[in-house]
Amino acid sequence: MRHRWAALVVVLAFSMFVPRLVTAQADTTKPPKDRNPGFSLGQNYPNPFNPETRIPFAVGDPPTCTDSGRQHVVSLKVFNLLAQLVAVPVLQGGPEAGQPLNGIKLSCGQYTAYWNGNYLDTSREVASGVYLYRLEVDGKVIVKKMFVAK
């Protein structure tokens, strides 16, 4: 019985992300729009990983950045399949290096985030499994998945 409840929780967690995809696919009368104007999120590497990973992302439209002086509010967070916050990766490289990516302002460019595989600010490593990482730039969101293998 416990397995059924666990399966139900996983399905409900995934359903949080599905409605946006379903409505985007169902409405074929509108012309296609640029899904992620002004930013992009790359696949983490290595994937699967143990114990650490890097996540590439871009803010603005590099390398053509027409408004290079503009500051974008950026957050990058890692969640488990129950939509619980697991970690906030830190920015790697540049003058803002080491800052947690939680509402910081970044100018146009390409960046890399680093996550050591630990749960929040503890030294405890997360369990093996599937995790979701969510990039938010100026209120717009992209979500991708990653795998931890021990």
PDB file of N, CA and C in Angstrom, residues 50-143:
ATOM      1  N   ASN A  50      28.097  12.040  -9.641  1.00  0.00           N
ATOM      2  CA  ASN A  50      28.374  11.709  -8.248  1.00  0.00           C
ATOM      3  C   ASN A  50      29.767  12.217  -7.932  1.00  0.00           C
ATOM      4  N   PRO A  51      29.993  13.103  -7.038  1.00  0.00           N
ATOM      5  CA  PRO A  51      29.015  13.770  -6.187  1.00  0.00           C
ATOM      6  C   PRO A  51      28.692  15.184  -6.635  1.00  0.00           C
ATOM      7  N   GLU A  52      29.366  15.719  -7.657  1.00  0.00           N
ATOM      8  CA  GLU A  52      29.155  17.124  -8.018  1.00  0.00           C
ATOM      9  C   GLU A  52      28.831  17.272  -9.498  1.00  0.00           C
ATOM     10  N   THR A  53      28.218  18.434  -9.844  1.00  0.00           N
ATOM     11  CA  THR A  53      27.842  18.696 -11.233  1.00  0.00           C
ATOM     12  C   THR A  53      27.924  20.177 -11.528  1.00  0.00           C
ATOM     13  N   ARG A  54      27.932  20.502 -12.798  1.00  0.00           N
ATOM     14  CA  ARG A  54      27.919  21.893 -13.268  1.00  0.00           C
ATOM     15  C   ARG A  54      26.736  22.071 -14.214  1.00  0.00           C
ATOM     16  N   ILE A  55      26.138  23.253 -14.155  1.00  0.00           N
ATOM     17  CA  ILE A  55      24.939  23.533 -14.959  1.00  0.00           C
ATOM     18  C   ILE A  55      25.193  24.802 -15.771  1.00  0.00           C
ATOM     19  N   PRO A  56      25.299  24.680 -17.106  1.00  0.00           N
ATOM     20  CA  PRO A  56      25.493  25.871 -17.937  1.00  0.00           C
ATOM     21  C   PRO A  56      24.158  26.571 -18.213  1.00  0.00           C
ATOM     22  N   PHE A  57      24.197  27.895 -18.224  1.00  0.00           N
ATOM     23  CA  PHE A  57      23.017  28.664 -18.591  1.00  0.00           C
ATOM     24  C   PHE A  57      23.447  30.003 -19.171  1.00  0.00           C
ATOM     25  N   ALA A  58      22.549  30.616 -19.923  1.00  0.00           N
ATOM     26  CA  ALA A  58      22.828  31.904 -20.547  1.00  0.00           C
ATOM     27  C   ALA A  58      21.722  32.884 -20.193  1.00  0.00           C
ATOM     28  N   VAL A  59      22.122  34.126 -19.955  1.00  0.00           N
ATOM     29  CA  VAL A  59      21.189  35.199 -19.639  1.00  0.00           C
ATOM     30  C   VAL A  59      21.300  36.242 -20.741  1.00  0.00           C
ATOM     31  N   GLY A  60      20.177  36.768 -21.175  1.00  0.00           N
ATOM     32  CA  GLY A  60      20.187  37.676 -22.317  1.00  0.00           C
ATOM     33  C   GLY A  60      20.288  36.853 -23.591  1.00  0.00           C
ATOM     34  N   ASP A  61      20.811  37.411 -24.633  1.00  0.00           N
ATOM     35  CA  ASP A  61      20.990  36.696 -25.895  1.00  0.00           C
ATOM     36  C   ASP A  61      22.450  36.729 -26.319  1.00  0.00           C
ATOM     37  N   PRO A  62      23.342  36.059 -25.538  1.00  0.00           N
ATOM     38  CA  PRO A  62      24.741  36.101 -25.932  1.00  0.00           C
ATOM     39  C   PRO A  62      24.938  35.365 -27.244  1.00  0.00           C
ATOM     40  N   PRO A  63      25.871  35.720 -28.090  1.00  0.00           N
ATOM     41  CA  PRO A  63      26.844  36.783 -27.926  1.00  0.00           C
ATOM     42  C   PRO A  63      26.389  38.127 -28.488  1.00  0.00           C
ATOM     43  N   THR A  64      25.153  38.230 -28.962  1.00  0.00           N
ATOM     44  CA  THR A  64      24.703  39.465 -29.614  1.00  0.00           C
ATOM     45  C   THR A  64      24.166  40.509 -28.644  1.00  0.00           C
ATOM     46  N   CYS A  65      23.974  40.214 -27.396  1.00  0.00           N
ATOM     47  CA  CYS A  65      23.455  41.087 -26.337  1.00  0.00           C
ATOM     48  C   CYS A  65      23.258  42.547 -26.769  1.00  0.00           C
ATOM     49  N   THR A  66      22.034  42.884 -27.112  1.00  0.00           N
ATOM     50  CA  THR A  66      21.748  44.245 -27.548  1.00  0.00           C
ATOM     51  C   THR A  66      21.655  45.212 -26.379  1.00  0.00           C
ATOM     52  N   ASP A  67      21.294  44.716 -25.199  1.00  0.00           N
ATOM     53  CA  ASP A  67      21.158  45.565 -24.018  1.00  0.00           C
ATOM     54  C   ASP A  67      22.092  45.054 -22.935  1.00  0.00           C
ATOM     55  N   SER A  68      23.407  45.225 -23.147  1.00  0.00           N
ATOM     56  CA  SER A  68      24.406  44.639 -22.261  1.00  0.00           C
ATOM     57  C   SER A  68      24.418  45.260 -20.867  1.00  0.00           C
ATOM     58  N   GLY A  69      23.856  46.439 -20.701  1.00  0.00           N
ATOM     59  CA  GLY A  69      23.839  47.084 -19.394  1.00  0.00           C
ATOM     60  C   GLY A  69      22.697  46.627 -18.502  1.00  0.00           C
ATOM     61  N   ARG A  70      21.750  45.903 -19.049  1.00  0.00           N
ATOM     62  CA  ARG A  70      20.579  45.475 -18.287  1.00  0.00           C
ATOM     63  C   ARG A  70      20.940  44.376 -17.291  1.00  0.00           C
ATOM     64  N   GLN A  71      20.391  44.460 -16.107  1.00  0.00           N
ATOM     65  CA  GLN A  71      20.586  43.443 -15.073  1.00  0.00           C
ATOM     66  C   GLN A  71      19.345  42.558 -15.003  1.00  0.00           C
ATOM     67  N   HIS A  72      19.536  41.243 -15.058  1.00  0.00           N
ATOM     68  CA  HIS A  72      18.453  40.272 -14.997  1.00  0.00           C
ATOM     69  C   HIS A  72      18.459  39.609 -13.621  1.00  0.00           C
ATOM     70  N   VAL A  73      17.271  39.410 -13.055  1.00  0.00           N
ATOM     71  CA  VAL A  73      17.151  38.717 -11.776  1.00  0.00           C
ATOM     72  C   VAL A  73      17.120  37.219 -12.054  1.00  0.00           C
ATOM     73  N   VAL A  74      18.092  36.482 -11.488  1.00  0.00           N
ATOM     74  CA  VAL A  74      18.293  35.077 -11.812  1.00  0.00           C
ATOM     75  C   VAL A  74      18.246  34.220 -10.547  1.00  0.00           C
ATOM     76  N   SER A  75      17.524  33.092 -10.640  1.00  0.00           N
ATOM     77  CA  SER A  75      17.503  32.089  -9.579  1.00  0.00           C
ATOM     78  C   SER A  75      17.628  30.714 -10.213  1.00  0.00           C
ATOM     79  N   LEU A  76      18.407  29.850  -9.574  1.00  0.00           N
ATOM     80  CA  LEU A  76      18.551  28.470 -10.019  1.00  0.00           C
ATOM     81  C   LEU A  76      18.432  27.593  -8.784  1.00  0.00           C
ATOM     82  N   LYS A  77      17.472  26.674  -8.800  1.00  0.00           N
ATOM     83  CA  LYS A  77      17.225  25.825  -7.635  1.00  0.00           C
ATOM     84  C   LYS A  77      17.071  24.384  -8.073  1.00  0.00           C
ATOM     85  N   VAL A  78      17.425  23.463  -7.172  1.00  0.00           N
ATOM     86  CA  VAL A  78      17.310  22.029  -7.418  1.00  0.00           C
ATOM     87  C   VAL A  78      16.220  21.481  -6.507  1.00  0.00           C
ATOM     88  N   PHE A  79      15.312  20.674  -7.094  1.00  0.00           N
ATOM     89  CA  PHE A  79      14.192  20.093  -6.355  1.00  0.00           C
ATOM     90  C   PHE A  79      14.199  18.580  -6.522  1.00  0.00           C
ATOM     91  N   ASN A  80      13.635  17.875  -5.528  1.00  0.00           N
ATOM     92  CA  ASN A  80      13.422  16.442  -5.700  1.00  0.00           C
ATOM     93  C   ASN A  80      12.082  16.246  -6.400  1.00  0.00           C
ATOM     94  N   LEU A  81      11.680  14.999  -6.626  1.00  0.00           N
ATOM     95  CA  LEU A  81      10.438  14.745  -7.357  1.00  0.00           C
ATOM     96  C   LEU A  81       9.185  15.063  -6.548  1.00  0.00           C
ATOM     97  N   LEU A  82       9.353  15.354  -5.269  1.00  0.00           N
ATOM     98  CA  LEU A  82       8.217  15.773  -4.446  1.00  0.00           C
ATOM     99  C   LEU A  82       8.117  17.291  -4.408  1.00  0.00           C
ATOM    100  N   ALA A  83       8.887  17.955  -5.264  1.00  0.00           N
ATOM    101  CA  ALA A  83       8.918  19.415  -5.378  1.00  0.00           C
ATOM    102  C   ALA A  83       9.424  20.079  -4.107  1.00  0.00           C
ATOM    103  N   GLN A  84      10.294  19.387  -3.371  1.00  0.00           N
ATOM    104  CA  GLN A  84      10.926  19.951  -2.179  1.00  0.00           C
ATOM    105  C   GLN A  84      12.280  20.518  -2.569  1.00  0.00           C
ATOM    106  N   LEU A  85      12.589  21.707  -2.053  1.00  0.00           N
ATOM    107  CA  LEU A  85      13.869  22.337  -2.348  1.00  0.00           C
ATOM    108  C   LEU A  85      14.999  21.484  -1.786  1.00  0.00           C
ATOM    109  N   VAL A  86      15.970  21.166  -2.633  1.00  0.00           N
ATOM    110  CA  VAL A  86      17.098  20.339  -2.231  1.00  0.00           C
ATOM    111  C   VAL A  86      18.371  21.170  -2.139  1.00  0.00           C
ATOM    112  N   ALA A  87      18.572  22.105  -3.084  1.00  0.00           N
ATOM    113  CA  ALA A  87      19.807  22.886  -3.100  1.00  0.00           C
ATOM    114  C   ALA A  87      19.637  24.151  -3.929  1.00  0.00           C
ATOM    115  N   VAL A  88      20.519  25.107  -3.655  1.00  0.00           N
ATOM    116  CA  VAL A  88      20.654  26.311  -4.467  1.00  0.00           C
ATOM    117  C   VAL A  88      22.111  26.341  -4.928  1.00  0.00           C
ATOM    118  N   PRO A  89      22.375  25.994  -6.198  1.00  0.00           N
ATOM    119  CA  PRO A  89      23.760  25.990  -6.691  1.00  0.00           C
ATOM    120  C   PRO A  89      24.389  27.382  -6.603  1.00  0.00           C
ATOM    121  N   VAL A  90      25.721  27.409  -6.648  1.00  0.00           N
ATOM    122  CA  VAL A  90      26.455  28.669  -6.597  1.00  0.00           C
ATOM    123  C   VAL A  90      27.008  28.989  -7.976  1.00  0.00           C
ATOM    124  N   LEU A  91      27.223  30.259  -8.223  1.00  0.00           N
ATOM    125  CA  LEU A  91      27.776  30.717  -9.497  1.00  0.00           C
ATOM    126  C   LEU A  91      29.258  30.409  -9.524  1.00  0.00           C
ATOM    127  N   GLN A  92      29.731  29.916 -10.644  1.00  0.00           N
ATOM    128  CA  GLN A  92      31.139  29.558 -10.790  1.00  0.00           C
ATOM    129  C   GLN A  92      31.790  30.523 -11.771  1.00  0.00           C
ATOM    130  N   GLY A  93      32.884  31.138 -11.379  1.00  0.00           N
ATOM    131  CA  GLY A  93      33.622  32.050 -12.238  1.00  0.00           C
ATOM    132  C   GLY A  93      33.032  33.455 -12.247  1.00  0.00           C
ATOM    133  N   GLY A  94      33.838  34.418 -12.655  1.00  0.00           N
ATOM    134  CA  GLY A  94      33.395  35.805 -12.739  1.00  0.00           C
ATOM    135  C   GLY A  94      33.429  36.502 -11.394  1.00  0.00           C
ATOM    136  N   PRO A  95      33.060  37.780 -11.376  1.00  0.00           N
ATOM    137  CA  PRO A  95      33.121  38.548 -10.130  1.00  0.00           C
ATOM    138  C   PRO A  95      32.109  38.106  -9.076  1.00  0.00           C
ATOM    139  N   GLU A  96      31.035  37.446  -9.494  1.00  0.00           N
ATOM    140  CA  GLU A  96      30.011  36.989  -8.552  1.00  0.00           C
ATOM    141  C   GLU A  96      30.243  35.549  -8.104  1.00  0.00           C
ATOM    142  N   ALA A  97      31.404  34.969  -8.378  1.00  0.00           N
ATOM    143  CA  ALA A  97      31.681  33.558  -8.096  1.00  0.00           C
ATOM    144  C   ALA A  97      31.424  33.234  -6.626  1.00  0.00           C
ATOM    145  N   GLY A  98      30.806  32.079  -6.403  1.00  0.00           N
ATOM    146  CA  GLY A  98      30.546  31.621  -5.048  1.00  0.00           C
ATOM    147  C   GLY A  98      29.223  32.075  -4.474  1.00  0.00           C
ATOM    148  N   GLN A  99      28.531  32.968  -5.164  1.00  0.00           N
ATOM    149  CA  GLN A  99      27.234  33.444  -4.679  1.00  0.00           C
ATOM    150  C   GLN A  99      26.148  32.426  -5.002  1.00  0.00           C
ATOM    151  N   PRO A 100      25.266  32.127  -4.035  1.00  0.00           N
ATOM    152  CA  PRO A 100      24.128  31.261  -4.350  1.00  0.00           C
ATOM    153  C   PRO A 100      23.234  31.925  -5.393  1.00  0.00           C
ATOM    154  N   LEU A 101      22.753  31.160  -6.334  1.00  0.00           N
ATOM    155  CA  LEU A 101      21.919  31.696  -7.412  1.00  0.00           C
ATOM    156  C   LEU A 101      20.472  31.787  -6.945  1.00  0.00           C
ATOM    157  N   ASN A 102      20.226  32.732  -6.080  1.00  0.00           N
ATOM    158  CA  ASN A 102      18.894  32.932  -5.518  1.00  0.00           C
ATOM    159  C   ASN A 102      18.550  34.414  -5.569  1.00  0.00           C
ATOM    160  N   GLY A 103      18.007  34.841  -6.701  1.00  0.00           N
ATOM    161  CA  GLY A 103      17.596  36.240  -6.854  1.00  0.00           C
ATOM    162  C   GLY A 103      18.741  37.204  -7.061  1.00  0.00           C
ATOM    163  N   ILE A 104      19.861  36.753  -7.627  1.00  0.00           N
ATOM    164  CA  ILE A 104      20.972  37.676  -7.862  1.00  0.00           C
ATOM    165  C   ILE A 104      20.811  38.334  -9.234  1.00  0.00           C
ATOM    166  N   LYS A 105      21.436  39.475  -9.394  1.00  0.00           N
ATOM    167  CA  LYS A 105      21.354  40.216 -10.650  1.00  0.00           C
ATOM    168  C   LYS A 105      22.591  39.934 -11.488  1.00  0.00           C
ATOM    169  N   LEU A 106      22.341  39.517 -12.736  1.00  0.00           N
ATOM    170  CA  LEU A 106      23.416  39.210 -13.673  1.00  0.00           C
ATOM    171  C   LEU A 106      23.186  39.946 -14.978  1.00  0.00           C
ATOM    172  N   SER A 107      24.268  40.347 -15.610  1.00  0.00           N
ATOM    173  CA  SER A 107      24.160  40.977 -16.920  1.00  0.00           C
ATOM    174  C   SER A 107      24.168  39.888 -17.989  1.00  0.00           C
ATOM    175  N   CYS A 108      23.981  40.291 -19.216  1.00  0.00           N
ATOM    176  CA  CYS A 108      23.938  39.372 -20.345  1.00  0.00           C
ATOM    177  C   CYS A 108      25.247  38.584 -20.430  1.00  0.00           C
ATOM    178  N   GLY A 109      25.126  37.269 -20.642  1.00  0.00           N
ATOM    179  CA  GLY A 109      26.317  36.447 -20.782  1.00  0.00           C
ATOM    180  C   GLY A 109      26.039  34.984 -20.522  1.00  0.00           C
ATOM    181  N   GLN A 110      27.095  34.183 -20.671  1.00  0.00           N
ATOM    182  CA  GLN A 110      27.000  32.752 -20.409  1.00  0.00           C
ATOM    183  C   GLN A 110      27.644  32.471 -19.061  1.00  0.00           C
ATOM    184  N   TYR A 111      26.992  31.610 -18.271  1.00  0.00           N
ATOM    185  CA  TYR A 111      27.429  31.334 -16.912  1.00  0.00           C
ATOM    186  C   TYR A 111      27.403  29.835 -16.662  1.00  0.00           C
ATOM    187  N   THR A 112      28.065  29.443 -15.565  1.00  0.00           N
ATOM    188  CA  THR A 112      28.044  28.059 -15.108  1.00  0.00           C
ATOM    189  C   THR A 112      27.761  28.054 -13.618  1.00  0.00           C
ATOM    190  N   ALA A 113      26.823  27.196 -13.229  1.00  0.00           N
ATOM    191  CA  ALA A 113      26.505  27.016 -11.814  1.00  0.00           C
ATOM    192  C   ALA A 113      27.158  25.722 -11.346  1.00  0.00           C
ATOM    193  N   TYR A 114      27.491  25.663 -10.052  1.00  0.00           N
ATOM    194  CA  TYR A 114      28.134  24.489  -9.474  1.00  0.00           C
ATOM    195  C   TYR A 114      27.298  23.989  -8.300  1.00  0.00           C
ATOM    196  N   TRP A 115      27.083  22.667  -8.251  1.00  0.00           N
ATOM    197  CA  TRP A 115      26.400  22.052  -7.118  1.00  0.00           C
ATOM    198  C   TRP A 115      27.232  20.871  -6.647  1.00  0.00           C
ATOM    199  N   ASN A 116      27.540  20.849  -5.353  1.00  0.00           N
ATOM    200  CA  ASN A 116      28.397  19.806  -4.794  1.00  0.00           C
ATOM    201  C   ASN A 116      27.646  18.519  -4.460  1.00  0.00           C
ATOM    202  N   GLY A 117      26.358  18.458  -4.718  1.00  0.00           N
ATOM    203  CA  GLY A 117      25.576  17.253  -4.480  1.00  0.00           C
ATOM    204  C   GLY A 117      25.090  17.103  -3.050  1.00  0.00           C
ATOM    205  N   ASN A 118      25.273  18.154  -2.237  1.00  0.00           N
ATOM    206  CA  ASN A 118      24.833  18.101  -0.845  1.00  0.00           C
ATOM    207  C   ASN A 118      23.451  18.707  -0.685  1.00  0.00           C
ATOM    208  N   TYR A 119      22.766  18.249   0.359  1.00  0.00           N
ATOM    209  CA  TYR A 119      21.431  18.741   0.679  1.00  0.00           C
ATOM    210  C   TYR A 119      21.539  20.116   1.330  1.00  0.00           C
ATOM    211  N   LEU A 120      20.960  21.132   0.692  1.00  0.00           N
ATOM    212  CA  LEU A 120      20.974  22.527   1.150  1.00  0.00           C
ATOM    213  C   LEU A 120      22.357  22.912   1.675  1.00  0.00           C
ATOM    214  N   ASP A 121      22.462  23.451   2.889  1.00  0.00           N
ATOM    215  CA  ASP A 121      23.755  23.921   3.405  1.00  0.00           C
ATOM    216  C   ASP A 121      24.383  22.925   4.371  1.00  0.00           C
ATOM    217  N   THR A 122      24.129  21.636   4.174  1.00  0.00           N
ATOM    218  CA  THR A 122      24.680  20.622   5.061  1.00  0.00           C
ATOM    219  C   THR A 122      25.801  19.874   4.343  1.00  0.00           C
ATOM    220  N   SER A 123      26.452  18.970   5.057  1.00  0.00           N
ATOM    221  CA  SER A 123      27.478  18.135   4.432  1.00  0.00           C
ATOM    222  C   SER A 123      26.899  16.779   4.031  1.00  0.00           C
ATOM    223  N   ARG A 124      25.594  16.610   4.161  1.00  0.00           N
ATOM    224  CA  ARG A 124      24.911  15.363   3.823  1.00  0.00           C
ATOM    225  C   ARG A 124      24.643  15.301   2.314  1.00  0.00           C
ATOM    226  N   GLU A 125      25.113  14.226   1.668  1.00  0.00           N
ATOM    227  CA  GLU A 125      24.898  14.058   0.233  1.00  0.00           C
ATOM    228  C   GLU A 125      23.460  13.626  -0.032  1.00  0.00           C
ATOM    229  N   VAL A 126      22.915  14.072  -1.172  1.00  0.00           N
ATOM    230  CA  VAL A 126      21.558  13.671  -1.537  1.00  0.00           C
ATOM    231  C   VAL A 126      21.562  12.220  -1.995  1.00  0.00           C
ATOM    232  N   ALA A 127      20.399  11.605  -1.963  1.00  0.00           N
ATOM    233  CA  ALA A 127      20.254  10.207  -2.367  1.00  0.00           C
ATOM    234  C   ALA A 127      20.304  10.073  -3.886  1.00  0.00           C
ATOM    235  N   SER A 128      20.582   8.884  -4.350  1.00  0.00           N
ATOM    236  CA  SER A 128      20.524   8.596  -5.786  1.00  0.00           C
ATOM    237  C   SER A 128      19.109   8.802  -6.282  1.00  0.00           C
ATOM    238  N   GLY A 129      18.983   9.270  -7.520  1.00  0.00           N
ATOM    239  CA  GLY A 129      17.658   9.428  -8.095  1.00  0.00           C
ATOM    240  C   GLY A 129      17.580  10.568  -9.077  1.00  0.00           C
ATOM    241  N   VAL A 130      16.354  10.939  -9.422  1.00  0.00           N
ATOM    242  CA  VAL A 130      16.084  11.991 -10.386  1.00  0.00           C
ATOM    243  C   VAL A 130      15.797  13.293  -9.632  1.00  0.00           C
ATOM    244  N   TYR A 131      16.390  14.373 -10.099  1.00  0.00           N
ATOM    245  CA  TYR A 131      16.170  15.695  -9.522  1.00  0.00           C
ATOM    246  C   TYR A 131      15.832  16.668 -10.646  1.00  0.00           C
ATOM    247  N   LEU A 132      15.125  17.712 -10.322  1.00  0.00           N
ATOM    248  CA  LEU A 132      14.758  18.746 -11.282  1.00  0.00           C
ATOM    249  C   LEU A 132      15.508  20.023 -10.931  1.00  0.00           C
ATOM    250  N   TYR A 133      16.039  20.691 -11.948  1.00  0.00           N
ATOM    251  CA  TYR A 133      16.630  21.998 -11.688  1.00  0.00           C
ATOM    252  C   TYR A 133      15.871  23.037 -12.489  1.00  0.00           C
ATOM    253  N   ARG A 134      15.633  24.173 -11.836  1.00  0.00           N
ATOM    254  CA  ARG A 134      14.704  25.183 -12.335  1.00  0.00           C
ATOM    255  C   ARG A 134      15.413  26.536 -12.409  1.00  0.00           C
ATOM    256  N   LEU A 135      15.531  27.058 -13.626  1.00  0.00           N
ATOM    257  CA  LEU A 135      16.124  28.376 -13.840  1.00  0.00           C
ATOM    258  C   LEU A 135      15.011  29.391 -14.037  1.00  0.00           C
ATOM    259  N   GLU A 136      15.065  30.456 -13.260  1.00  0.00           N
ATOM    260  CA  GLU A 136      14.099  31.543 -13.400  1.00  0.00           C
ATOM    261  C   GLU A 136      14.859  32.826 -13.690  1.00  0.00           C
ATOM    262  N   VAL A 137      14.521  33.456 -14.817  1.00  0.00           N
ATOM    263  CA  VAL A 137      15.145  34.721 -15.215  1.00  0.00           C
ATOM    264  C   VAL A 137      14.032  35.729 -15.456  1.00  0.00           C
ATOM    265  N   ASP A 138      13.993  36.770 -14.656  1.00  0.00           N
ATOM    266  CA  ASP A 138      12.982  37.831 -14.765  1.00  0.00           C
ATOM    267  C   ASP A 138      11.562  37.260 -14.804  1.00  0.00           C
ATOM    268  N   GLY A 139      11.311  36.245 -13.990  1.00  0.00           N
ATOM    269  CA  GLY A 139       9.971  35.680 -13.877  1.00  0.00           C
ATOM    270  C   GLY A 139       9.630  34.599 -14.886  1.00  0.00           C
ATOM    271  N   LYS A 140      10.519  34.320 -15.839  1.00  0.00           N
ATOM    272  CA  LYS A 140      10.293  33.246 -16.813  1.00  0.00           C
ATOM    273  C   LYS A 140      11.086  32.027 -16.381  1.00  0.00           C
ATOM    274  N   VAL A 141      10.524  30.830 -16.616  1.00  0.00           N
ATOM    275  CA  VAL A 141      11.077  29.613 -16.026  1.00  0.00           C
ATOM    276  C   VAL A 141      11.366  28.541 -17.074  1.00  0.00           C
ATOM    277  N   ILE A 142      12.481  27.796 -16.854  1.00  0.00           N
ATOM    278  CA  ILE A 142      12.797  26.583 -17.603  1.00  0.00           C
ATOM    279  C   ILE A 142      13.151  25.517 -16.562  1.00  0.00           C
ATOM    280  N   VAL A 143      12.692  24.284 -16.788  1.00  0.00           N
ATOM    281  CA  VAL A 143      12.978  23.173 -15.873  1.00  0.00           C
ATOM    282  C   VAL A 143      13.583  22.023 -16.667  1.00  0.00           C
TER     283      VAL A 143
END
